Short mmCIF file of C-alpha atoms in Angstrom, two decimals:
data_model
loop_
_atom_site.label_atom_id
_atom_site.label_comp_id
_atom_site.label_asym_id
_atom_site.label_seq_id
_atom_site.Cartn_x
_atom_site.Cartn_y
_atom_site.Cartn_z
CA MET A 168 168.24 -184.79 -20.33
CA SER A 169 165.27 -185.78 -23.71
CA HIS A 170 162.66 -185.41 -24.71
CA SER A 171 162.14 -181.57 -23.73
CA VAL A 172 158.04 -180.30 -22.85
CA LYS A 173 156.73 -176.53 -23.61
CA ILE A 174 154.72 -176.47 -20.89
CA LYS A 175 151.14 -174.72 -22.62
CA ASN A 176 148.05 -175.63 -20.87
CA ALA A 177 148.45 -175.70 -16.46
CA LEU A 178 145.18 -176.88 -14.43
CA ILE A 179 145.51 -174.85 -11.10
CA SER A 180 143.63 -176.54 -7.96
CA VAL A 181 145.25 -175.60 -4.60
CA TYR A 182 144.45 -175.38 -1.01
CA TYR A 183 147.78 -172.91 0.76
CA LYS A 184 148.37 -170.59 -1.87
CA ASP A 185 151.46 -169.22 -0.53
CA ASN A 186 153.60 -168.20 -2.66
CA LEU A 187 151.57 -169.35 -5.87
CA ALA A 188 151.17 -165.65 -6.71
CA PRO A 189 155.68 -165.18 -8.92
CA LEU A 190 154.65 -168.78 -10.11
CA ILE A 191 151.33 -167.86 -11.54
CA GLN A 192 152.44 -164.45 -13.15
CA GLN A 193 156.10 -166.11 -14.66
CA LEU A 194 154.03 -168.61 -16.77
CA ASN A 195 151.39 -166.04 -17.66
CA GLU A 196 154.34 -164.26 -18.86
CA GLN A 197 155.52 -167.46 -20.96
CA GLY A 198 151.49 -167.59 -22.19
CA VAL A 199 150.27 -170.21 -20.00
CA VAL A 200 146.64 -171.20 -20.41
CA PHE A 201 145.26 -171.69 -16.88
CA TYR A 202 142.32 -173.97 -15.95
CA SER A 203 141.24 -174.05 -12.72
CA THR A 204 138.30 -174.14 -9.24
CA GLY A 205 136.80 -171.90 -6.94
CA GLY A 206 139.11 -170.69 -4.90
CA THR A 207 142.56 -170.59 -6.92
CA GLU A 208 140.10 -169.50 -10.19
CA LYS A 209 139.15 -166.32 -7.38
CA PHE A 210 142.72 -166.16 -6.59
CA ILE A 211 144.33 -166.24 -10.48
CA ARG A 212 141.53 -163.30 -11.85
CA GLU A 213 142.80 -161.29 -8.99
CA LEU A 214 146.08 -161.00 -10.79
CA GLY A 215 144.08 -159.77 -13.62
CA ILE A 216 145.25 -162.90 -15.52
CA ASP A 217 142.78 -164.34 -17.81
CA VAL A 218 141.94 -168.22 -16.57
CA ILE A 219 138.87 -170.74 -17.61
CA ALA A 220 137.39 -172.26 -15.12
CA VAL A 221 137.24 -176.30 -15.51
CA GLU A 222 133.11 -175.78 -14.88
CA ASP A 223 133.17 -174.42 -19.00
CA LEU A 224 135.97 -177.08 -19.51
CA THR A 225 133.95 -179.88 -18.57
CA GLY A 226 130.06 -178.64 -18.95
CA TYR A 227 129.09 -179.79 -15.35
CA PRO A 228 129.93 -177.33 -12.09
CA SER A 229 131.11 -178.45 -8.39
CA ILE A 230 128.78 -180.01 -7.70
CA LEU A 231 127.91 -182.19 -4.11
CA GLY A 232 129.39 -179.35 -2.03
CA GLY A 233 132.79 -178.76 -4.09
CA ARG A 234 132.93 -182.90 -3.73
CA VAL A 235 132.96 -183.39 -7.06
CA LYS A 236 134.71 -180.81 -9.35
CA THR A 237 137.21 -181.93 -11.75
CA LEU A 238 136.27 -185.56 -12.05
CA HIS A 239 136.00 -185.62 -15.78
CA PRO A 240 137.12 -187.38 -18.52
CA LYS A 241 138.45 -183.78 -20.17
CA VAL A 242 140.22 -182.93 -17.02
CA PHE A 243 141.98 -186.66 -16.86
CA GLY A 244 142.21 -187.67 -20.00
CA GLY A 245 143.69 -183.43 -21.17
CA ILE A 246 146.88 -185.15 -18.32
CA LEU A 247 146.79 -188.62 -18.41
CA ASN A 248 146.87 -188.61 -22.69
CA ARG A 249 149.92 -190.09 -24.07
CA ARG A 250 151.05 -187.59 -26.78
CA VAL A 251 153.69 -189.93 -28.57
CA ASN A 252 150.29 -192.72 -28.64
CA LYS A 253 148.52 -192.16 -32.45
CA GLU A 254 145.40 -193.18 -30.79
CA ASP A 255 145.17 -191.15 -27.71
CA GLN A 256 145.93 -188.06 -30.13
CA VAL A 257 142.91 -189.06 -32.68
CA GLN A 258 140.55 -188.85 -29.00
CA ILE A 259 141.31 -186.21 -27.70
CA ALA A 260 140.68 -183.85 -31.07
CA GLU A 261 137.68 -185.91 -30.97
CA TYR A 262 135.98 -184.89 -27.80
CA GLU A 263 137.76 -181.25 -27.38
CA ILE A 264 140.29 -182.15 -25.21
CA PRO A 265 143.56 -179.64 -24.36
CA GLU A 266 146.35 -180.70 -23.18
CA ILE A 267 147.13 -180.24 -19.65
CA ASP A 268 151.36 -179.91 -19.74
CA LEU A 269 151.52 -178.75 -15.87
CA VAL A 270 149.29 -179.65 -12.78
CA ILE A 271 150.17 -178.20 -9.87
CA VAL A 272 147.33 -178.83 -6.96
CA ASP A 273 147.72 -179.99 -3.04
CA LEU A 274 145.98 -182.16 -0.20
CA TYR A 275 143.14 -180.74 1.51
CA PRO A 276 144.89 -180.60 5.41
CA PHE A 277 143.52 -183.80 7.04
CA GLU A 278 146.49 -185.32 9.34
CA GLU A 279 146.47 -180.96 10.60
CA THR A 280 142.39 -181.21 10.84
CA VAL A 281 142.56 -184.67 12.65
CA ASN A 282 145.69 -183.32 15.06
CA SER A 283 143.66 -179.82 16.41
CA GLY A 284 141.26 -182.37 17.56
CA ALA A 285 137.77 -181.76 14.88
CA SER A 286 134.73 -183.42 14.58
CA GLN A 287 134.94 -187.22 12.81
CA GLU A 288 133.08 -185.26 10.32
CA ASP A 289 134.69 -182.08 9.90
CA ILE A 290 137.52 -185.43 8.96
CA ILE A 291 136.17 -187.05 6.69
CA GLU A 292 135.73 -184.21 4.51
CA LYS A 293 139.38 -183.45 4.77
CA ILE A 294 139.87 -186.78 2.85
CA ASP A 295 141.13 -185.21 -0.54
CA ILE A 296 139.21 -187.45 -3.31
CA GLY A 297 139.68 -185.45 -6.79
CA GLY A 298 143.12 -183.90 -5.78
CA ILE A 299 144.80 -187.26 -4.71
CA SER A 300 143.45 -188.57 -8.06
CA LEU A 301 145.11 -185.74 -10.60
CA ILE A 302 148.73 -185.89 -8.75
CA ARG A 303 148.46 -190.11 -9.64
CA ALA A 304 147.43 -189.37 -12.66
CA ALA A 305 150.11 -186.07 -13.64
CA ALA A 306 152.27 -188.24 -11.91
CA LYS A 307 151.61 -191.46 -13.88
CA ASN A 308 152.41 -188.81 -16.66
CA PHE A 309 155.15 -187.60 -16.17
CA ASN A 310 156.42 -188.69 -20.11
CA ASP A 311 154.82 -185.66 -20.72
CA VAL A 312 154.02 -183.85 -17.98
CA VAL A 313 155.11 -181.77 -14.83
CA ILE A 314 153.73 -181.93 -11.58
CA ILE A 315 153.29 -180.22 -8.80
CA ALA A 316 152.29 -181.39 -5.70
CA SER A 317 153.83 -178.90 -3.17
CA LYS A 318 154.19 -175.50 -2.39
CA ASP A 319 157.96 -175.89 -1.75
CA ASP A 320 158.40 -176.76 -5.05
CA TYR A 321 157.20 -173.65 -6.22
CA LYS A 322 160.60 -171.95 -6.25
CA THR A 323 162.02 -175.10 -8.07
CA LEU A 324 159.93 -175.09 -10.86
CA SER A 325 161.13 -171.86 -10.55
CA ASP A 326 163.94 -171.71 -11.30
CA ILE A 327 163.73 -174.56 -13.97
CA LEU A 328 161.33 -172.55 -16.90
CA SER A 329 163.56 -169.46 -16.24
CA GLU A 330 167.05 -171.03 -16.75
CA ASN A 331 164.81 -173.20 -19.69
CA ASN A 332 162.92 -170.90 -21.50
CA GLY A 333 159.59 -172.71 -20.19
CA TYR A 334 160.27 -175.80 -20.95
CA THR A 335 161.18 -179.22 -18.98
CA HIS A 336 163.35 -181.96 -19.65
CA LEU A 337 162.24 -185.27 -18.51
CA SER A 338 164.52 -185.45 -15.20
CA HIS A 339 162.84 -183.02 -13.89
CA ARG A 340 159.07 -184.04 -15.08
CA LYS A 341 160.54 -187.52 -12.77
CA SER A 342 161.60 -186.18 -9.70
CA PHE A 343 158.66 -183.94 -9.83
CA ALA A 344 156.89 -187.49 -9.78
CA ARG A 345 159.10 -188.60 -6.97
CA GLN A 346 158.08 -186.15 -5.13
CA ALA A 347 153.88 -186.17 -5.69
CA PHE A 348 154.46 -189.80 -5.03
CA ASN A 349 155.87 -189.61 -1.71
CA ILE A 350 152.83 -187.02 -0.67
CA SER A 351 150.48 -189.18 -2.04
CA SER A 352 151.96 -192.05 0.06
CA HIS A 353 152.63 -190.59 2.95
CA TYR A 354 148.64 -188.95 2.70
CA ASP A 355 147.07 -192.69 2.87
CA THR A 356 149.22 -193.84 5.27
CA ALA A 357 147.57 -190.79 7.44
CA ILE A 358 144.34 -191.60 6.60
CA PHE A 359 144.51 -195.14 6.59
CA ASN A 360 145.79 -194.86 10.48
CA TYR A 361 143.17 -192.44 11.43
CA PHE A 362 140.71 -195.26 10.07
CA ASN A 363 143.25 -198.35 11.55
CA GLN A 364 142.46 -197.64 15.69
CA GLU A 365 139.35 -199.33 16.61
CA ASP A 366 139.68 -203.86 16.00
CA PRO A 367 143.36 -202.32 13.90
CA LEU A 368 144.21 -204.54 11.04
CA THR A 369 147.41 -206.54 11.59
CA VAL A 370 149.78 -204.44 9.98
CA PHE A 371 152.63 -202.10 9.62
CA LYS A 372 151.59 -198.50 7.73
CA TYR A 373 154.08 -195.31 8.66
CA SER A 374 155.44 -192.41 7.28
CA GLU A 375 157.18 -189.38 8.57
CA GLN A 376 158.28 -186.39 5.70
CA LYS A 377 159.82 -184.64 8.44
CA VAL A 378 164.01 -185.81 8.60
CA SER A 379 167.30 -184.00 9.89
CA THR A 380 170.96 -186.12 8.22
CA LEU A 381 173.26 -186.80 11.50
CA ARG A 382 176.75 -186.69 11.68
CA TYR A 383 176.43 -190.27 11.59
CA GLY A 384 174.54 -193.06 13.41
CA GLU A 385 176.19 -195.07 16.23
CA ASN A 386 179.56 -195.15 14.88
CA PRO A 387 181.43 -192.80 12.40
CA HIS A 388 181.47 -194.98 9.46
CA GLN A 389 177.86 -195.41 9.73
CA ASN A 390 175.22 -192.95 8.07
CA GLY A 391 172.44 -191.87 10.91
CA VAL A 392 169.24 -190.22 9.31
CA PHE A 393 166.03 -189.16 12.24
CA TYR A 394 162.67 -188.62 10.58
CA GLY A 395 160.14 -186.98 12.97
CA ASN A 396 159.86 -183.35 13.77
CA LEU A 397 162.50 -182.09 16.59
CA ASP A 398 161.75 -178.90 16.20
CA ALA A 399 158.19 -179.60 17.18
CA MET A 400 159.50 -181.58 20.32
CA PHE A 401 162.84 -178.97 21.67
CA GLU A 402 164.02 -175.75 21.00
CA LYS A 403 167.05 -175.42 20.51
CA LEU A 404 168.57 -172.57 22.17
CA ASN A 405 172.50 -173.89 22.38
CA GLY A 406 175.03 -176.62 20.54
CA LYS A 407 175.99 -178.96 17.74
CA GLU A 408 173.91 -180.48 16.76
CA LEU A 409 172.65 -183.57 17.96
CA SER A 410 173.65 -187.66 16.73
CA TYR A 411 172.10 -190.33 16.57
CA ASN A 412 173.54 -191.11 19.86
CA ASN A 413 172.79 -187.93 21.41
CA LEU A 414 168.78 -189.09 20.50
CA VAL A 415 169.29 -192.22 22.07
CA ASP A 416 169.40 -191.03 25.26
CA VAL A 417 167.12 -188.65 24.99
CA ASP A 418 164.78 -190.79 24.42
CA ALA A 419 165.59 -192.91 27.38
CA ALA A 420 166.41 -189.23 29.87
CA VAL A 421 162.18 -188.16 28.35
CA ALA A 422 161.18 -191.80 29.26
CA LEU A 423 162.69 -191.76 32.99
CA ILE A 424 161.80 -188.06 33.63
CA ASP A 425 158.14 -188.50 31.86
CA GLU A 426 157.77 -191.13 35.70
CA PHE A 427 158.14 -188.01 38.23
CA GLU A 428 156.25 -185.47 39.63
CA THR A 429 157.98 -183.78 42.31
CA PRO A 430 161.60 -181.68 41.74
CA THR A 431 163.96 -184.56 40.02
CA PHE A 432 167.03 -184.51 38.28
CA ALA A 433 168.46 -187.11 35.81
CA ILE A 434 171.99 -187.60 34.76
CA LEU A 435 171.85 -190.86 31.68
CA LYS A 436 174.54 -192.32 30.55
CA HIS A 437 173.87 -195.17 27.50
CA THR A 438 170.83 -194.94 28.22
CA ASN A 439 170.79 -195.84 31.72
CA ALA A 440 170.46 -193.38 34.51
CA CYS A 441 174.31 -193.26 36.76
CA GLY A 442 172.77 -190.52 38.80
CA ILE A 443 169.49 -189.12 39.75
CA ALA A 444 167.14 -187.89 42.44
CA SER A 445 164.07 -185.98 43.87
CA SER A 446 164.22 -183.42 45.97
CA ASP A 447 162.48 -180.34 48.01
CA SER A 448 164.38 -178.22 44.99
CA ILE A 449 165.53 -178.60 41.28
CA LEU A 450 169.24 -177.35 42.76
CA ASN A 451 168.94 -179.86 45.29
CA ALA A 452 167.98 -183.05 43.23
CA TRP A 453 171.46 -182.13 40.72
CA LYS A 454 173.84 -181.75 43.36
CA THR A 455 172.14 -185.21 44.63
CA ALA A 456 172.01 -187.36 41.65
CA LEU A 457 175.64 -186.00 40.34
CA ALA A 458 176.69 -187.33 44.16
CA CYS A 459 175.99 -190.62 42.39
CA ASP A 460 178.13 -191.16 40.76
CA PRO A 461 180.35 -188.61 39.58
CA VAL A 462 182.88 -190.80 37.52
CA SER A 463 179.97 -191.76 34.62
CA ALA A 464 178.36 -188.39 34.62
CA PHE A 465 181.08 -187.25 32.39
CA GLY A 466 179.47 -186.49 29.29
CA GLY A 467 176.10 -187.79 30.44
CA VAL A 468 173.34 -187.14 28.96
CA LEU A 469 171.30 -184.00 31.54
CA ILE A 470 167.30 -184.13 32.39
CA CYS A 471 164.83 -182.68 35.02
CA ASN A 472 160.85 -181.12 34.97
CA ARG A 473 162.18 -177.73 36.61
CA GLU A 474 162.93 -175.02 35.25
CA ILE A 475 166.69 -174.59 35.54
CA ASP A 476 167.78 -171.14 37.33
CA GLU A 477 171.05 -169.77 37.33
CA GLU A 478 172.49 -171.13 41.16
CA THR A 479 171.65 -174.16 39.48
CA ALA A 480 173.04 -173.24 36.27
CA LYS A 481 176.32 -172.65 37.61
CA GLU A 482 177.08 -175.37 40.15
CA ILE A 483 175.96 -178.16 36.00
CA SER A 484 178.94 -176.06 34.75
CA ASN A 485 180.74 -177.27 36.31
CA LEU A 486 179.98 -181.05 34.93
CA PHE A 487 181.25 -181.75 30.90
CA PHE A 488 177.78 -182.41 29.34
CA GLU A 489 176.85 -183.27 26.47
CA VAL A 490 172.72 -183.00 26.54
CA LEU A 491 170.18 -180.50 29.10
CA ILE A 492 167.02 -181.41 28.39
CA ALA A 493 164.68 -178.89 31.25
CA PRO A 494 161.48 -178.05 30.25
CA SER A 495 162.36 -173.64 30.45
CA PHE A 496 165.67 -172.37 31.61
CA SER A 497 166.26 -168.96 33.06
CA GLU A 498 167.56 -165.66 30.61
CA GLY A 499 170.63 -166.24 33.54
CA ALA A 500 170.68 -169.75 33.55
CA LYS A 501 170.76 -169.55 29.43
CA GLN A 502 173.50 -166.81 29.22
CA LEU A 503 175.39 -169.06 31.49
CA LEU A 504 175.30 -172.03 29.94
CA SER A 505 175.65 -171.04 26.30
CA GLY A 506 178.88 -170.01 27.09
CA LYS A 507 179.92 -173.38 25.23
CA LYS A 508 179.60 -173.00 22.04
CA ASN A 509 179.06 -177.06 22.03
CA ARG A 510 176.97 -177.29 24.86
CA ILE A 511 172.96 -178.52 23.73
CA LEU A 512 170.35 -177.16 25.57
CA LEU A 513 167.32 -178.12 24.42
CA LYS A 514 163.67 -176.80 26.27
CA ARG A 515 161.04 -179.55 25.56
CA ASN A 516 158.17 -178.38 23.92
CA ASN A 517 154.35 -180.03 25.55
CA VAL A 518 154.52 -183.04 23.03
CA LYS A 519 152.16 -186.04 22.96
CA LEU A 520 154.23 -188.94 22.33
CA PRO A 521 153.53 -191.75 20.37
CA ALA A 522 152.39 -195.36 22.34
CA LYS A 523 153.30 -197.96 19.97
CA GLN A 524 157.14 -198.57 19.70
CA PHE A 525 159.04 -200.37 16.67
CA LYS A 526 162.38 -200.95 15.59
CA THR A 527 163.74 -203.00 13.04
CA LEU A 528 164.81 -206.43 13.30
CA LEU A 529 165.74 -209.47 11.17
CA ASN A 530 163.59 -208.66 7.18
CA GLY A 531 161.14 -207.56 9.18
CA VAL A 532 159.53 -204.44 12.11
CA ILE A 533 158.61 -205.65 15.62
CA GLU A 534 156.34 -202.63 17.09
CA GLN A 535 154.43 -203.42 20.71
CA ASP A 536 152.87 -201.12 23.34
CA LYS A 537 155.09 -198.54 25.17
CA ASP A 538 155.24 -199.92 28.55
CA LEU A 539 153.20 -197.27 30.10
CA LEU A 540 152.78 -198.83 33.20
CA MET A 541 154.27 -197.46 37.37
CA GLU A 542 152.65 -199.40 40.17
CA THR A 543 151.88 -197.19 43.02
CA ALA A 544 152.59 -197.68 46.72
CA ASP A 545 148.80 -199.47 46.73
CA LYS A 546 149.61 -202.13 44.20
CA MET A 547 153.33 -203.34 46.15
CA ILE A 548 152.05 -206.81 48.21
CA ALA A 549 153.84 -207.03 50.57
CA VAL A 550 154.33 -211.01 51.30
CA THR A 551 157.05 -211.46 53.79
CA ASN A 552 156.79 -211.17 57.86
CA CYS A 553 158.33 -208.11 57.61
CA LYS A 554 155.49 -204.58 56.21
CA PRO A 555 157.47 -202.52 54.49
CA THR A 556 156.85 -198.77 55.95
CA GLN A 557 155.45 -195.24 54.28
CA GLU A 558 159.42 -194.28 53.71
CA GLN A 559 160.44 -197.42 52.78
CA LEU A 560 157.25 -197.84 49.95
CA ASN A 561 158.29 -194.30 48.01
CA ASP A 562 161.88 -195.04 48.36
CA LEU A 563 160.33 -198.63 46.79
CA VAL A 564 157.89 -196.53 44.26
CA PHE A 565 160.91 -194.44 43.22
CA ALA A 566 163.12 -196.99 42.65
CA ASN A 567 160.79 -199.11 40.30
CA LYS A 568 160.48 -196.19 37.57
CA ILE A 569 164.43 -196.32 37.19
CA VAL A 570 164.61 -199.92 36.87
CA LYS A 571 161.61 -199.80 34.20
CA HIS A 572 164.07 -197.69 31.99
CA THR A 573 167.41 -199.44 32.97
CA LYS A 574 168.38 -202.23 31.23
CA SER A 575 167.88 -205.94 32.08
CA ASN A 576 168.87 -207.47 33.87
CA THR A 577 168.39 -204.57 36.51
CA ILE A 578 168.91 -204.47 40.08
CA VAL A 579 168.19 -200.57 41.95
CA LEU A 580 169.53 -199.92 44.86
CA ALA A 581 168.01 -196.20 46.36
CA LYS A 582 167.46 -194.00 49.52
CA ASP A 583 165.38 -191.12 50.47
CA GLY A 584 164.69 -190.18 47.06
CA ARG A 585 168.22 -190.70 45.32
CA LEU A 586 169.42 -193.94 43.26
CA ILE A 587 172.33 -195.42 46.04
CA SER A 588 173.81 -197.44 42.90
CA SER A 589 172.63 -199.86 40.19
CA GLY A 590 173.90 -203.16 37.90
CA VAL A 591 172.84 -202.59 34.45
CA GLY A 592 172.42 -204.83 31.70
CA GLN A 593 173.83 -207.36 32.78
CA THR A 594 173.59 -211.33 31.84
CA SER A 595 172.70 -213.23 35.10
CA ARG A 596 170.94 -210.88 37.98
CA VAL A 597 173.46 -212.05 40.84
CA ASP A 598 175.95 -210.08 38.52
CA ALA A 599 173.67 -206.96 38.80
CA LEU A 600 173.09 -207.30 42.07
CA GLN A 601 177.21 -207.57 43.12
CA GLN A 602 178.10 -204.86 39.82
CA ALA A 603 175.37 -202.32 42.36
CA ILE A 604 177.44 -203.11 45.27
CA VAL A 605 180.57 -202.84 44.32
CA LYS A 606 179.83 -199.56 42.92
CA ALA A 607 177.83 -198.26 46.01
CA LYS A 608 181.10 -198.80 47.49
CA ALA A 609 183.65 -197.63 45.35
CA PHE A 610 181.29 -194.20 46.35
CA ASN A 611 181.72 -194.65 49.88
CA PHE A 612 177.39 -194.97 50.12
CA SER A 613 176.15 -197.18 52.94
CA ILE A 614 173.67 -199.75 51.54
CA GLU A 615 172.00 -200.08 55.57
CA GLY A 616 168.73 -199.49 55.26
CA SER A 617 168.31 -199.11 51.30
CA VAL A 618 165.67 -200.86 48.78
CA MET A 619 165.91 -202.77 46.23
CA ALA A 620 164.19 -203.52 42.95
CA SER A 621 165.24 -205.98 40.54
CA ASP A 622 163.14 -205.54 36.30
CA ALA A 623 162.41 -209.89 36.87
CA PHE A 624 161.69 -212.33 39.17
CA PHE A 625 164.39 -214.08 41.59
CA PRO A 626 164.91 -217.71 39.58
CA PHE A 627 166.50 -218.27 42.92
CA PRO A 628 167.17 -216.78 46.81
CA ASP A 629 170.80 -215.67 45.90
CA CYS A 630 169.82 -212.57 45.10
CA VAL A 631 167.84 -212.59 48.72
CA GLU A 632 170.58 -213.54 50.30
CA ILE A 633 173.50 -211.45 48.97
CA ALA A 634 171.33 -208.11 49.23
CA ALA A 635 170.59 -208.60 53.22
CA GLU A 636 173.85 -209.21 53.63
CA ALA A 637 175.07 -206.83 51.80
CA GLY A 638 172.44 -204.24 53.90
CA VAL A 639 169.61 -203.88 52.11
CA ALA A 640 166.52 -203.13 53.79
CA MET A 641 163.28 -204.00 51.53
CA ILE A 642 162.80 -205.65 48.53
CA LEU A 643 160.92 -204.75 45.53
CA GLN A 644 160.28 -207.57 42.67
CA PRO A 645 157.84 -208.68 40.22
CA GLY A 646 157.11 -212.19 41.58
CA GLY A 647 155.67 -214.88 39.38
CA SER A 648 158.29 -217.75 39.96
CA ILE A 649 157.75 -221.01 40.68
CA LYS A 650 160.56 -221.00 43.25
CA ASP A 651 158.88 -217.37 45.06
CA GLN A 652 157.98 -219.25 48.12
CA GLU A 653 162.38 -219.93 48.88
CA SER A 654 163.00 -215.83 48.09
CA ILE A 655 160.56 -215.37 49.99
CA ASP A 656 161.73 -217.93 52.90
CA MET A 657 165.26 -216.35 52.63
CA ALA A 658 163.68 -213.21 53.29
CA ASN A 659 162.22 -213.42 56.70
CA ASP A 660 165.03 -215.56 57.52
CA LYS A 661 167.25 -212.53 57.27
CA GLY A 662 165.07 -210.15 58.66
CA ILE A 663 164.46 -208.29 55.85
CA GLY A 664 161.11 -207.08 53.51
CA MET A 665 159.84 -207.80 50.65
CA VAL A 666 156.83 -206.46 48.04
CA THR A 667 155.95 -208.16 44.91
CA THR A 668 154.12 -206.06 41.82
CA GLY A 669 153.16 -208.61 40.10
CA ILE A 670 154.54 -206.51 36.95
CA ARG A 671 158.13 -207.33 35.37
CA HIS A 672 159.63 -204.23 33.51
CA PHE A 673 162.24 -205.84 31.29
CA LYS A 674 164.13 -204.10 28.41
CA HIS A 675 166.29 -204.85 26.11
#
């Protein structure tokens, strides 16, 4: 708490002027001298407060259409001079440079301009030069200077000045410097990533300012934090805060439902679909999806791609669930489903999702393109004597969408636009198929005439044989095994069909 500094001179130049007036008035009451530029200078004068134009300090006008205003030794000397350095003080006096104790500067809205779809010319002009330089200079000299780089810190500074009669302590200034370098580094990352889209450098830079502290991580003894703007993604209509595990399941649910255009309802547990169906209405889709596995559905994450109406809400209310996601809820549905305070209801907003995925691994980060491929029926190549009917092709497309979003090794059995059962996350494809068959029988589903989808090729014909004997009529697999022909021959021997897609959909 040592080394207190009284603010005597302040340089203020901001793009956003929200809530700035009270702070300026407070500083004025404490006898602070103001230096400013352009619109901020005018703003201060309209408050009836004296202000010195930066161009009067430097002797140079704002030039190049405002690109150069504050880049001058009289400005940066006032910020960077070290008060305890005798040589610095000699030069400050020699060149009549005022000591600037407070810098309030924000940055041009670069990210907002990019997101608005503005032209490249407009985007380039929002790359701040003077502002970022002032922030760095003031933060570097935090020993003597206060830097406020965001309107979010105005009240904090105001409280400090009120409590300390216009003085700041070293701990205050160092805290503001940390905030400033966070803002500057985030800004530079956004600019770099904008420029790094074409012929990109192979480097990893990511910065996120929005943060939500979670109740805990995967387990209660682990801390958890979400970095991202959840408020942009969802409007939370009811329920407790999302947990780490909730968010992982919600991410998987969103990725899965985005594959479907017809009314579809999905129920997920531990990122895998335990029930999913497409139908002519969202109510019928819900009833069919729930029937897939009503046991696993307990405590699940639910998602659909149509509005939840009151009739559907009544049916859903009979199940205990963690999260329900929909593009909208009727007023009656919202009231009915909000009857239990812990139920999380999320109204999904139309937000563009990133095309890259990354996660920490070992002592680094791995990144990949998101799997955005999904094979349509015309991309499925019939390789057996038995060719798929149109209904079977529809079911193969449906099953393949589920396979893509299910943990490997996985097998999916489907029929008539509904999941019959699946085997997920198994160490062998045979185990995944056996699991799917056992599960189907446990819920009295007939496998006869169903289709089967596999996330990867069959290294041996055993899965084909087992599937045929269980009643599967048509199989989808990517192909690519050196023993593909053995699997094809087995399908022909058993009188069932097979298509290949050429695309593998592992999900680890």
